mmCIF file of C-alpha atoms in Angstrom:
data_model
loop_
_atom_site.group_PDB
_atom_site.id
_atom_site.type_symbol
_atom_site.label_atom_id
_atom_site.label_comp_id
_atom_site.label_asym_id
_atom_site.label_seq_id
_atom_site.Cartn_x
_atom_site.Cartn_y
_atom_site.Cartn_z
ATOM 1 C CA MET A 1 4.999 60.938 11.758
ATOM 2 C CA THR A 2 7.645 61.231 9.347
ATOM 3 C CA ILE A 3 8.364 57.985 7.063
ATOM 4 C CA ASN A 4 11.714 57.753 6.010
ATOM 5 C CA PHE A 5 11.039 56.633 2.374
ATOM 6 C CA ASP A 6 14.836 56.204 1.837
ATOM 7 C CA THR A 7 14.924 54.066 5.143
ATOM 8 C CA LEU A 8 11.422 51.868 4.166
ATOM 9 C CA LYS A 9 12.225 51.443 -0.078
ATOM 10 C CA ALA A 10 16.252 49.792 1.457
ATOM 11 C CA SER A 11 14.159 47.212 3.742
ATOM 12 C CA LEU A 12 11.134 46.017 1.007
ATOM 13 C CA VAL A 13 14.150 45.967 -1.019
ATOM 14 C CA LEU A 14 15.931 43.630 1.055
ATOM 15 C CA TYR A 15 12.791 41.634 2.217
ATOM 16 C CA GLY A 16 12.023 41.125 -1.807
ATOM 17 C CA LEU A 17 15.540 40.009 -2.075
ATOM 18 C CA ASN A 18 15.034 37.566 0.260
ATOM 19 C CA ALA A 19 11.697 36.438 -1.015
ATOM 20 C CA ILE A 20 13.123 35.973 -4.544
ATOM 21 C CA TYR A 21 16.141 33.649 -2.456
ATOM 22 C CA ALA A 22 13.621 31.771 -0.465
ATOM 23 C CA ILE A 23 12.044 30.907 -3.543
ATOM 24 C CA LEU A 24 15.466 29.760 -5.478
ATOM 25 C CA LEU A 25 16.592 27.959 -2.090
ATOM 26 C CA PHE A 26 13.263 26.087 -1.435
ATOM 27 C CA ALA A 27 12.795 25.014 -4.696
ATOM 28 C CA ILE A 28 16.777 24.017 -5.974
ATOM 29 C CA GLY A 29 15.299 22.361 -2.270
ATOM 30 C CA TRP A 30 12.902 20.359 -3.794
ATOM 31 C CA TYR A 31 14.741 19.139 -6.880
ATOM 32 C CA LEU A 32 18.227 18.165 -4.471
ATOM 33 C CA SER A 33 15.564 16.528 -1.562
ATOM 34 C CA GLY A 34 14.152 14.252 -5.079
ATOM 35 C CA ALA A 35 17.506 13.812 -6.586
ATOM 36 C CA MET A 36 18.999 12.460 -2.983
ATOM 37 C CA GLN A 37 15.491 10.525 -2.487
ATOM 38 C CA ARG A 38 16.328 8.619 -5.710
ATOM 39 C CA PHE A 39 20.365 8.388 -5.137
ATOM 40 C CA VAL A 40 19.420 6.298 -1.675
ATOM 41 C CA THR A 41 17.350 4.007 -3.922
ATOM 42 C CA ARG A 42 20.429 3.566 -5.946
ATOM 43 C CA VAL A 43 22.752 3.140 -3.436
ATOM 44 C CA LEU A 44 20.267 0.576 -1.674
ATOM 45 C CA SER A 45 19.583 -1.235 -4.249
ATOM 46 C CA VAL A 46 23.274 -1.948 -5.636
ATOM 47 C CA THR A 47 23.295 -4.574 -3.238
ATOM 48 C CA HIS A 48 20.310 -6.364 -3.526
ATOM 49 C CA ARG A 49 20.821 -7.388 0.428
ATOM 50 C CA VAL A 50 18.567 -5.001 1.571
ATOM 51 C CA ASP A 51 14.367 -5.543 1.675
ATOM 52 C CA PRO A 52 12.725 -2.476 -1.051
ATOM 53 C CA LEU A 53 10.675 -2.170 2.255
ATOM 54 C CA VAL A 54 13.489 -0.948 4.082
ATOM 55 C CA THR A 55 15.007 0.982 1.093
ATOM 56 C CA LEU A 56 11.532 2.854 0.025
ATOM 57 C CA PHE A 57 11.452 3.836 3.821
ATOM 58 C CA VAL A 58 14.809 4.730 4.303
ATOM 59 C CA ALA A 59 14.780 6.995 0.913
ATOM 60 C CA SER A 60 12.045 8.812 2.265
ATOM 61 C CA VAL A 61 13.536 9.602 5.648
ATOM 62 C CA ALA A 62 16.345 11.382 3.693
ATOM 63 C CA ARG A 63 14.089 13.343 1.349
ATOM 64 C CA TYR A 64 12.466 14.695 4.325
ATOM 65 C CA ALA A 65 15.222 15.691 6.546
ATOM 66 C CA VAL A 66 16.388 17.302 3.239
ATOM 67 C CA LEU A 67 13.172 19.645 3.023
ATOM 68 C CA ALA A 68 13.775 19.657 6.542
ATOM 69 C CA VAL A 69 17.552 21.561 5.888
ATOM 70 C CA ILE A 70 15.966 24.012 4.085
ATOM 71 C CA GLY A 71 13.082 25.209 5.964
ATOM 72 C CA ILE A 72 16.114 25.938 8.525
ATOM 73 C CA ALA A 73 18.202 27.611 5.472
ATOM 74 C CA VAL A 74 14.452 29.834 4.076
ATOM 75 C CA LEU A 75 14.351 30.754 7.881
ATOM 76 C CA GLN A 76 17.352 31.844 8.830
ATOM 77 C CA LEU A 77 17.384 34.418 5.730
ATOM 78 C CA PHE A 78 14.637 36.269 7.286
ATOM 79 C CA GLY A 79 16.347 36.487 9.980
ATOM 80 C CA ILE A 80 14.880 33.924 12.496
ATOM 81 C CA GLN A 81 16.899 32.639 15.003
ATOM 82 C CA THR A 82 17.112 28.696 14.692
ATOM 83 C CA ALA A 83 17.462 28.672 18.901
ATOM 84 C CA SER A 84 15.437 30.334 19.477
ATOM 85 C CA LEU A 85 12.797 28.675 17.401
ATOM 86 C CA VAL A 86 14.256 25.570 19.172
ATOM 87 C CA ALA A 87 13.549 26.786 22.313
ATOM 88 C CA VAL A 88 9.838 28.055 21.426
ATOM 89 C CA LEU A 89 9.749 24.258 19.708
ATOM 90 C CA GLY A 90 10.732 23.024 22.915
ATOM 91 C CA ALA A 91 7.968 24.896 24.990
ATOM 92 C CA THR A 92 4.878 24.265 22.787
ATOM 93 C CA SER A 93 6.221 20.489 22.134
ATOM 94 C CA LEU A 94 2.860 19.489 24.052
ATOM 95 C CA ALA A 95 0.406 21.591 22.080
ATOM 96 C CA ILE A 96 1.813 20.024 18.532
ATOM 97 C CA GLY A 97 2.309 16.718 19.969
ATOM 98 C CA LEU A 98 -1.317 16.679 20.922
ATOM 99 C CA ALA A 99 -2.620 18.210 17.830
ATOM 100 C CA LEU A 100 -0.717 16.299 15.267
ATOM 101 C CA GLN A 101 -0.496 12.919 17.433
ATOM 102 C CA GLY A 102 -2.700 10.977 14.431
ATOM 103 C CA THR A 103 0.135 12.317 12.228
ATOM 104 C CA LEU A 104 2.888 11.223 14.935
ATOM 105 C CA SER A 105 1.169 7.933 15.536
ATOM 106 C CA ASN A 106 0.724 7.277 11.846
ATOM 107 C CA LEU A 107 5.134 8.112 11.971
ATOM 108 C CA ALA A 108 5.863 5.340 14.525
ATOM 109 C CA ALA A 109 3.634 3.214 13.251
ATOM 110 C CA GLY A 110 5.568 3.378 10.388
ATOM 111 C CA VAL A 111 8.871 2.872 12.241
ATOM 112 C CA MET A 112 7.697 -0.676 13.862
ATOM 113 C CA LEU A 113 6.376 -1.845 10.950
ATOM 114 C CA LEU A 114 9.870 -1.237 9.368
ATOM 115 C CA LEU A 115 11.337 -2.748 12.026
ATOM 116 C CA PHE A 116 9.291 -5.767 12.435
ATOM 117 C CA ARG A 117 8.458 -6.368 8.701
ATOM 118 C CA PRO A 118 5.723 -8.375 9.077
ATOM 119 C CA PHE A 119 4.663 -8.076 5.414
ATOM 120 C CA HIS A 120 7.466 -6.713 1.998
ATOM 121 C CA ILE A 121 6.988 -4.975 -0.966
ATOM 122 C CA GLY A 122 4.451 -7.614 -3.436
ATOM 123 C CA ASP A 123 3.109 -9.586 -0.786
ATOM 124 C CA ASP A 124 -0.557 -10.287 -0.993
ATOM 125 C CA VAL A 125 -1.981 -9.131 2.455
ATOM 126 C CA GLU A 126 -5.231 -8.190 4.259
ATOM 127 C CA VAL A 127 -4.830 -5.838 6.517
ATOM 128 C CA ALA A 128 -7.434 -3.195 7.942
ATOM 129 C CA GLY A 129 -10.299 -4.125 5.678
ATOM 130 C CA LYS A 130 -8.610 -4.002 2.694
ATOM 131 C CA ALA A 131 -6.809 -6.267 0.521
ATOM 132 C CA GLY A 132 -4.332 -6.270 -1.905
ATOM 133 C CA LYS A 133 -0.357 -6.589 -3.379
ATOM 134 C CA VAL A 134 2.598 -4.456 -0.881
ATOM 135 C CA LYS A 135 3.549 -1.420 -3.398
ATOM 136 C CA SER A 136 5.424 0.336 -0.938
ATOM 137 C CA LEU A 137 5.857 1.762 2.657
ATOM 138 C CA SER A 138 6.419 5.847 3.696
ATOM 139 C CA LEU A 139 7.046 7.510 6.508
ATOM 140 C CA PHE A 140 3.279 7.766 7.466
ATOM 141 C CA MET A 141 1.017 6.031 4.914
ATOM 142 C CA THR A 142 1.510 2.304 3.014
ATOM 143 C CA GLU A 143 0.206 1.654 -0.387
ATOM 144 C CA LEU A 144 -1.379 -1.291 -1.871
ATOM 145 C CA VAL A 145 -2.299 -2.224 -5.152
ATOM 146 C CA ALA A 146 -6.098 -4.416 -5.443
ATOM 147 C CA LEU A 147 -6.948 -6.635 -7.769
ATOM 148 C CA ASP A 148 -8.648 -4.492 -9.929
ATOM 149 C CA ASN A 149 -5.335 -2.203 -9.783
ATOM 150 C CA THR A 150 -6.966 0.506 -7.204
ATOM 151 C CA GLN A 151 -4.962 2.100 -5.479
ATOM 152 C CA ILE A 152 -5.464 1.819 -1.529
ATOM 153 C CA LEU A 153 -3.654 4.607 0.786
ATOM 154 C CA LEU A 154 -3.587 3.018 4.331
ATOM 155 C CA PRO A 155 -1.826 5.160 7.102
ATOM 156 C CA ASN A 156 0.175 3.611 9.283
ATOM 157 C CA GLY A 157 -1.405 3.577 12.232
ATOM 158 C CA GLN A 158 -4.303 1.445 11.087
ATOM 159 C CA VAL A 159 -2.490 -1.029 9.802
ATOM 160 C CA TRP A 160 0.087 -1.432 12.317
ATOM 161 C CA GLY A 161 -3.141 -1.490 15.218
ATOM 162 C CA ALA A 162 -4.671 -3.592 12.656
ATOM 163 C CA ALA A 163 -4.706 -8.117 12.927
ATOM 164 C CA ILE A 164 -2.764 -8.228 9.203
ATOM 165 C CA ILE A 165 -3.123 -11.611 7.224
ATOM 166 C CA ASN A 166 0.177 -12.317 5.075
ATOM 167 C CA HIS A 167 -1.264 -14.619 1.455
ATOM 168 C CA SER A 168 2.277 -14.238 0.786
ATOM 169 C CA ALA A 169 4.369 -15.387 4.144
ATOM 170 C CA TYR A 170 4.393 -18.970 3.703
ATOM 171 C CA PRO A 171 4.660 -20.048 0.184
ATOM 172 C CA GLY A 172 2.771 -23.036 -0.934
ATOM 173 C CA THR A 173 -0.588 -24.284 -2.927
ATOM 174 C CA GLY A 174 -3.381 -23.513 -1.424
ATOM 175 C CA GLU A 175 -7.381 -24.768 -1.868
ATOM 176 C CA VAL A 176 -10.447 -23.647 -2.685
ATOM 177 C CA LYS A 177 -13.633 -25.480 -2.177
ATOM 178 C CA VAL A 178 -17.046 -23.492 -3.053
ATOM 179 C CA ALA A 179 -20.553 -25.865 -2.732
ATOM 180 C CA PHE A 180 -23.460 -25.100 -4.111
ATOM 181 C CA PRO A 181 -26.823 -26.571 -4.297
ATOM 182 C CA VAL A 182 -27.878 -27.630 -8.377
ATOM 183 C CA ARG A 183 -31.017 -29.541 -10.021
ATOM 184 C CA ALA A 184 -29.592 -33.354 -10.084
ATOM 185 C CA GLY A 185 -30.137 -33.793 -13.576
ATOM 186 C CA ALA A 186 -28.553 -30.406 -14.465
ATOM 187 C CA ALA A 187 -25.028 -31.623 -12.053
ATOM 188 C CA ASN A 188 -23.005 -33.749 -14.619
ATOM 189 C CA ALA A 189 -23.033 -31.040 -17.043
ATOM 190 C CA LEU A 190 -22.311 -27.871 -14.968
ATOM 191 C CA ALA A 191 -19.616 -30.010 -13.560
ATOM 192 C CA ASP A 192 -18.572 -31.158 -16.539
ATOM 193 C CA GLN A 193 -18.390 -27.586 -18.070
ATOM 194 C CA ILE A 194 -16.747 -26.184 -14.314
ATOM 195 C CA LEU A 195 -14.140 -28.780 -15.103
ATOM 196 C CA LYS A 196 -13.263 -27.208 -18.919
ATOM 197 C CA GLU A 197 -12.742 -23.758 -17.583
ATOM 198 C CA LEU A 198 -10.621 -24.775 -14.405
ATOM 199 C CA ARG A 199 -8.018 -26.736 -15.940
ATOM 200 C CA ASP A 200 -8.119 -23.723 -19.360
ATOM 201 C CA ASP A 201 -7.201 -21.464 -15.683
ATOM 202 C CA PRO A 202 -3.829 -20.683 -15.552
ATOM 203 C CA ARG A 203 -3.505 -19.595 -12.278
ATOM 204 C CA ILE A 204 -4.651 -24.324 -11.125
ATOM 205 C CA ASP A 205 -2.129 -25.413 -9.827
ATOM 206 C CA ASP A 206 -1.236 -28.606 -12.551
ATOM 207 C CA SER A 207 -0.096 -31.151 -10.284
ATOM 208 C CA THR A 208 -3.359 -31.564 -8.511
ATOM 209 C CA ALA A 209 -6.303 -31.869 -11.292
ATOM 210 C CA PRO A 210 -9.009 -29.910 -9.578
ATOM 211 C CA LEU A 211 -12.238 -31.970 -8.524
ATOM 212 C CA VAL A 212 -16.374 -31.659 -8.958
ATOM 213 C CA ASN A 213 -18.314 -34.365 -7.520
ATOM 214 C CA VAL A 214 -21.929 -34.443 -5.944
ATOM 215 C CA SER A 215 -21.367 -34.114 -1.885
ATOM 216 C CA LYS A 216 -24.285 -34.638 -0.634
ATOM 217 C CA VAL A 217 -28.234 -35.318 -1.645
ATOM 218 C CA ILE A 218 -30.231 -31.538 0.042
ATOM 219 C CA ALA A 219 -33.300 -32.686 -1.338
ATOM 220 C CA ALA A 220 -34.645 -36.474 -2.184
ATOM 221 C CA ASP A 221 -38.023 -35.612 -3.704
ATOM 222 C CA PRO A 222 -38.431 -37.628 -7.255
ATOM 223 C CA ALA A 223 -39.958 -34.227 -8.257
ATOM 224 C CA ALA A 224 -37.479 -31.859 -8.177
ATOM 225 C CA PRO A 225 -34.137 -33.982 -6.421
ATOM 226 C CA VAL A 226 -31.562 -31.428 -5.708
ATOM 227 C CA VAL A 227 -28.054 -31.961 -4.539
ATOM 228 C CA GLU A 228 -24.991 -29.980 -3.259
ATOM 229 C CA LEU A 229 -21.838 -30.178 -5.876
ATOM 230 C CA THR A 230 -18.606 -29.326 -4.715
ATOM 231 C CA VAL A 231 -15.812 -27.616 -6.402
ATOM 232 C CA SER A 232 -12.496 -28.100 -5.149
ATOM 233 C CA ALA A 233 -9.015 -27.049 -6.485
ATOM 234 C CA LYS A 234 -5.481 -26.523 -5.892
ATOM 235 C CA VAL A 235 -4.459 -22.701 -6.236
ATOM 236 C CA ASN A 236 -1.884 -20.006 -4.849
ATOM 237 C CA PRO A 237 -2.983 -18.132 -2.040
ATOM 238 C CA SER A 238 -3.311 -14.741 -3.318
ATOM 239 C CA ASP A 239 -4.992 -16.245 -6.184
ATOM 240 C CA ALA A 240 -7.658 -18.553 -3.982
ATOM 241 C CA ASP A 241 -9.960 -15.496 -3.779
ATOM 242 C CA ALA A 242 -10.195 -14.837 -7.441
ATOM 243 C CA VAL A 243 -11.037 -18.589 -8.288
ATOM 244 C CA ARG A 244 -13.827 -18.681 -6.077
ATOM 245 C CA GLN A 245 -15.523 -15.538 -7.232
ATOM 246 C CA ARG A 246 -15.067 -17.370 -10.621
ATOM 247 C CA VAL A 247 -16.343 -20.024 -9.678
ATOM 248 C CA LEU A 248 -18.983 -18.834 -8.208
ATOM 249 C CA ASP A 249 -20.070 -15.679 -11.253
ATOM 250 C CA ARG A 250 -19.747 -19.315 -13.393
ATOM 251 C CA ALA A 251 -21.820 -21.426 -11.627
ATOM 252 C CA SER A 252 -24.110 -18.453 -11.255
ATOM 253 C CA ALA A 253 -24.632 -17.694 -14.869
ATOM 254 C CA LEU A 254 -25.048 -21.542 -15.654
ATOM 255 C CA LEU A 255 -27.314 -22.266 -13.557
ATOM 256 C CA SER A 256 -29.381 -19.158 -14.966
ATOM 257 C CA ALA A 257 -28.961 -20.237 -18.375
ATOM 258 C CA ALA A 258 -29.860 -23.838 -17.743
#
């Protein structure tokens, strides 16, 4: 078999140039997709009428659309006919759908979350066993920020398929109520200390003073009487868990030191 080195050299040069063009095109497309995402975000944010969640979602879709167009252009550089590619994809769509059913379900769930909008950016939610503040919604993931500033990424399928508790849906004041047993002799001192700390806590509603009182007698033994101390305070619903935990931690620390 005779090898035509001139033809081989020309083919290598051609495909080498195409590879370089493809890399450059992909790099330019990556930059353009980011620019398109920023442009859509800026345009939708100017009106102040579009929900930030919708803005993030549409901007994400625009970015992936630009990347899809660039991908088709790269394929055409190597002589792959997009019409044939579409036909092949159509013939194998069932297999692809089964293989990517998790990804596609996340995409569909993202669209449903966008349409029905059970939460907005900045809302405090509990979903799929996680709690935090909503930061963003993309095509496939929902991002939350926990109280300790930890990033939580949830697939949209889990978010849409689970019960969503939105603490920010109805603005207003929630109530924290904590009850725990304490020796009767230490009840007054503990109550005064907890009251002082609650009054200094900026998360407590100023319109209603917090209360700490004895709610019932647990053990009436004169040698070691035990009473139940109940702490109640009005707070923002999003701060209720944090304030409740603080009361329990301080009560535990004060009881241990007593």
